[in-house]
Amino acid sequence: MFIGHFGVAFGAKPLVPKVSLGALFMAAQFLDLLWPTLLLLGLESVRIAPGATAVTPLLFEHYPISHSLLTVAGWALGFGMIHWLLFKNRTAAIVLGLLVLSHWVLDLIVHQPDLPLAPGSSVMVGLNLWSSLPATLAVEIPLFAAGIWLYLRATRPIDRRGVWGLWSLVLFLAVIYSANLFGPPPPDVKAIAWAGHAQWLLVLWAYWVDRHRQPAVPPLA
Ligand SMILES: [Zn+2]
């Protein structure tokens, strides 16, 4: 799952109009922001095996810190608590924590049974939507589109950067997604890890876009 996570992040905006899209991106994609660092540290591992699934050539061998249900619950709680300590906004903290959790739930739908329930646990779960490319697209593209639609309804541009900044971000996400789906497999795990770290730039981009938009008041609905 890639753009689906971003779709959920966009879509959360009406719930917490004051929270920047950058924070929503960081929460929804937090596990995949953590994962490349853990790969480089050798604490988690992935293998490139073209044909492993119909959608991704990656075999997620070992990622109990970033992607086990138990640790994810901890990351969600921690993310929400840090936000609460910084901003004292309970609704925002809860929504951000749930966004962190939403990543695991969406991964559960698409991954092969490779998501551990807890570190050390041999119980692996995953509903394997990735066995079908059309089925994956049928879930992920509407999620992405609906999220953008909700974000567009909840905000309006302050200046032109708020328009083209947003649409170039959307286009860029779509291009990365197509490259992941239809491009060649990554050359090695280091390349995956560095590309993974580059996702922090998407978070910064979203913060920047959000500064050029404002909550649509009065609410459009
Ligand atoms: Zn993930």
PDB file of N, CA and C and ligand atoms in Angstrom, residues 1 5 28-33 35 60 63 66-67 103-104 106-107 111 115 130, ligand 1:
ATOM      1  N   MET A   1       0.855  -1.202   0.000  1.00  0.00           N
ATOM      2  CA  MET A   1       0.000   0.000   0.000  1.00  0.00           C
ATOM      3  C   MET A   1       0.879   1.236   0.000  1.00  0.00           C
ATOM      4  N   HIS A   5      -2.310   5.065   1.854  1.00  0.00           N
ATOM      5  CA  HIS A   5      -1.953   5.690   3.142  1.00  0.00           C
ATOM      6  C   HIS A   5      -2.057   7.219   3.045  1.00  0.00           C
ATOM      7  N   ALA A  28       0.225   8.934   9.117  1.00  0.00           N
ATOM      8  CA  ALA A  28      -0.296   7.833   8.295  1.00  0.00           C
ATOM      9  C   ALA A  28       0.835   6.990   7.704  1.00  0.00           C
ATOM     10  N   GLN A  29       1.987   7.600   7.529  1.00  0.00           N
ATOM     11  CA  GLN A  29       3.098   6.916   6.880  1.00  0.00           C
ATOM     12  C   GLN A  29       4.214   6.630   7.888  1.00  0.00           C
ATOM     13  N   PHE A  30       3.926   6.802   9.173  1.00  0.00           N
ATOM     14  CA  PHE A  30       4.986   6.727  10.184  1.00  0.00           C
ATOM     15  C   PHE A  30       5.751   5.401  10.164  1.00  0.00           C
ATOM     16  N   LEU A  31       5.026   4.299  10.008  1.00  0.00           N
ATOM     17  CA  LEU A  31       5.691   2.982  10.041  1.00  0.00           C
ATOM     18  C   LEU A  31       6.658   2.833   8.873  1.00  0.00           C
ATOM     19  N   ASP A  32       6.272   3.388   7.722  1.00  0.00           N
ATOM     20  CA  ASP A  32       7.136   3.289   6.546  1.00  0.00           C
ATOM     21  C   ASP A  32       8.221   4.366   6.542  1.00  0.00           C
ATOM     22  N   LEU A  33       8.133   5.311   7.467  1.00  0.00           N
ATOM     23  CA  LEU A  33       9.222   6.280   7.648  1.00  0.00           C
ATOM     24  C   LEU A  33      10.269   5.702   8.603  1.00  0.00           C
ATOM     25  N   TRP A  35      10.695   2.346   9.011  1.00  0.00           N
ATOM     26  CA  TRP A  35      11.202   1.090   8.434  1.00  0.00           C
ATOM     27  C   TRP A  35      12.538   1.235   7.708  1.00  0.00           C
ATOM     28  N   PHE A  60       8.781  -9.159   2.695  1.00  0.00           N
ATOM     29  CA  PHE A  60       9.054  -8.556   4.006  1.00  0.00           C
ATOM     30  C   PHE A  60       9.386  -9.680   4.986  1.00  0.00           C
ATOM     31  N   TYR A  63      10.130  -7.575  10.130  1.00  0.00           N
ATOM     32  CA  TYR A  63       9.959  -6.149  10.482  1.00  0.00           C
ATOM     33  C   TYR A  63       9.053  -5.983  11.699  1.00  0.00           C
ATOM     34  N   SER A  66       8.808  -2.114  13.257  1.00  0.00           N
ATOM     35  CA  SER A  66       7.994  -1.114  12.553  1.00  0.00           C
ATOM     36  C   SER A  66       6.584  -1.618  12.245  1.00  0.00           C
ATOM     37  N   HIS A  67       6.394  -2.929  12.099  1.00  0.00           N
ATOM     38  CA  HIS A  67       5.128  -3.410  11.553  1.00  0.00           C
ATOM     39  C   HIS A  67       4.465  -4.555  12.330  1.00  0.00           C
ATOM     40  N   HIS A 103      -2.301   2.717   9.238  1.00  0.00           N
ATOM     41  CA  HIS A 103      -1.287   2.193   8.315  1.00  0.00           C
ATOM     42  C   HIS A 103      -1.225   0.669   8.406  1.00  0.00           C
ATOM     43  N   TRP A 104      -1.237   0.166   9.635  1.00  0.00           N
ATOM     44  CA  TRP A 104      -1.131  -1.283   9.828  1.00  0.00           C
ATOM     45  C   TRP A 104      -2.383  -1.973   9.283  1.00  0.00           C
ATOM     46  N   LEU A 106      -4.372  -0.975   6.866  1.00  0.00           N
ATOM     47  CA  LEU A 106      -4.332  -1.004   5.396  1.00  0.00           C
ATOM     48  C   LEU A 106      -3.277  -1.991   4.900  1.00  0.00           C
ATOM     49  N   ASP A 107      -2.136  -2.040   5.582  1.00  0.00           N
ATOM     50  CA  ASP A 107      -1.118  -3.027   5.206  1.00  0.00           C
ATOM     51  C   ASP A 107      -1.668  -4.444   5.379  1.00  0.00           C
ATOM     52  N   HIS A 111      -0.905  -6.944   2.331  1.00  0.00           N
ATOM     53  CA  HIS A 111       0.292  -7.783   2.475  1.00  0.00           C
ATOM     54  C   HIS A 111      -0.038  -9.276   2.455  1.00  0.00           C
ATOM     55  N   LEU A 115       2.803  -9.934   8.436  1.00  0.00           N
ATOM     56  CA  LEU A 115       2.757  -8.930   9.503  1.00  0.00           C
ATOM     57  C   LEU A 115       2.637  -9.648  10.849  1.00  0.00           C
ATOM     58  N   TRP A 130      -2.482  -8.117  -2.541  1.00  0.00           N
ATOM     59  CA  TRP A 130      -1.403  -7.971  -3.507  1.00  0.00           C
ATOM     60  C   TRP A 130      -1.303  -9.159  -4.466  1.00  0.00           C
TER      61      TRP A 130
HETATM   62 ZN    ZN B   1       3.901  -0.258   5.786  1.00  0.00          ZN
END
